[in-house]
XYZ file of C-alpha atoms in Angstrom:
136
model
C -25.866 9.827 13.975
C -23.387 9.473 11.356
C -22.494 11.632 8.446
C -20.557 10.410 5.252
C -18.325 12.695 3.363
C -17.021 11.631 -0.039
C -13.635 12.278 -1.304
C -13.053 14.972 -3.749
C -11.536 13.494 -6.819
C -8.940 15.216 -8.852
C -9.279 14.735 -12.714
C -5.721 14.112 -13.184
C -5.934 11.110 -10.847
C -8.729 9.743 -12.763
C -6.788 10.062 -15.890
C -3.802 8.205 -14.496
C -5.981 5.520 -12.991
C -7.732 5.106 -16.356
C -4.510 5.106 -18.291
C -3.044 2.416 -15.886
C -6.410 0.235 -16.314
C -6.255 0.584 -20.100
C -2.461 -0.534 -20.234
C -3.315 -3.376 -17.845
C -6.189 -4.430 -19.978
C -4.163 -4.292 -23.232
C -1.279 -6.289 -21.657
C -3.607 -8.783 -20.289
C -5.425 -9.309 -23.635
C -2.151 -9.879 -25.381
C -1.124 -12.402 -22.639
C -4.450 -14.111 -22.623
C -4.119 -14.912 -26.386
C -0.838 -16.766 -25.846
C -1.496 -18.260 -22.402
C -3.019 -21.643 -21.608
C -3.714 -23.653 -18.452
C -2.100 -22.309 -15.300
C -0.564 -19.484 -17.285
C -3.907 -17.723 -17.391
C -3.720 -16.927 -13.860
C -1.123 -14.280 -14.248
C -2.872 -12.045 -16.758
C -6.161 -12.585 -14.957
C -4.655 -11.484 -11.667
C -2.843 -8.499 -13.274
C -6.369 -7.612 -14.857
C -8.070 -7.862 -11.573
C -5.337 -5.918 -9.637
C -4.969 -3.447 -12.479
C -8.517 -2.566 -12.910
C -10.364 -3.884 -9.896
C -8.226 -2.025 -7.092
C -8.433 1.431 -8.802
C -12.152 1.143 -9.180
C -12.517 -0.224 -5.674
C -10.575 2.867 -4.358
C -12.618 5.354 -6.567
C -15.845 3.907 -5.420
C -15.359 3.461 -1.728
C -13.076 6.383 -0.558
C -15.115 8.166 2.145
C -14.934 9.579 5.641
C -17.622 8.830 8.167
C -18.196 10.907 11.141
C -19.912 9.284 14.117
C -20.379 10.886 17.676
C -17.244 8.795 18.846
C -14.962 8.461 15.849
C -13.722 9.396 12.299
C -13.871 6.267 10.153
C -11.778 6.507 6.953
C -12.446 3.861 4.097
C -10.574 3.616 0.907
C -10.974 0.085 -0.763
C -9.449 -2.563 1.490
C -8.058 0.005 3.857
C -9.783 1.213 7.055
C -8.835 3.696 9.833
C -11.035 4.163 12.982
C -9.779 7.256 14.894
C -11.512 8.287 18.230
C -12.511 11.963 18.054
C -10.940 12.399 21.515
C -7.587 11.443 20.065
C -7.489 14.020 17.258
C -5.041 16.624 18.024
C -5.205 18.930 14.905
C -6.654 19.321 11.312
C -4.671 21.424 8.950
C -4.824 21.892 5.215
C -2.132 20.411 3.172
C -1.232 19.414 -0.520
C 1.219 16.739 0.620
C 1.315 14.114 -2.223
C 1.938 11.129 0.074
C 0.016 8.099 -0.610
C -3.128 8.279 1.442
C -6.868 7.608 1.458
C -7.310 10.770 -0.444
C -8.258 11.142 -4.182
C -7.254 14.897 -4.345
C -4.201 16.939 -3.466
C -6.627 19.450 -1.738
C -6.250 17.573 1.573
C -6.670 17.820 5.251
C -3.903 16.432 7.508
C -5.566 14.898 10.641
C -3.111 14.451 13.559
C -4.065 12.003 16.311
C -2.790 9.824 18.945
C 0.936 10.013 19.539
C 2.429 11.234 16.154
C -0.063 9.486 13.848
C -1.407 11.375 10.928
C -3.839 10.528 8.048
C -4.360 12.657 5.040
C -8.051 13.076 3.712
C -9.794 14.897 1.009
C -13.443 15.467 1.667
C -15.420 17.305 -1.063
C -16.620 19.975 1.371
C -13.743 20.539 3.689
C -15.292 23.488 5.565
C -18.475 21.535 6.538
C -16.302 18.420 7.434
C -14.241 20.465 9.776
C -17.228 22.277 11.389
C -18.979 18.893 11.670
C -15.806 17.246 13.387
C -15.284 20.007 15.779
C -18.911 20.233 16.830
C -18.783 16.501 17.542
C -15.509 16.844 19.441
C -16.954 19.665 21.539
C -20.166 17.813 22.476
């Protein structure tokens, strides 16, 4: 059986993403007014990337625990980590780019020197669930 944990989302991150999307939208509208033909592709691509990608990340960042692995999904990015390879889980507020929408994070170490930073809404429940599955 699998359990899905949504990412905690910091308000400041939402504000930054909304500001970037609004800026991109404004710039695209100005460009679309003066563009014609093939020139339309640039503002349309900027609009798609500037609004579409942040919304995709906000809508799909999640962590799924199965009996065999931890699956991390964030927009177009995917990690599949076998539970047997996880060596440690520690709290962190490391701001490195990661599939976490909050700075209230967990550092999951696995394999030989690999790590991923995640931010499940209920960290305690996530850790208990993961440890229970690893012990089984």
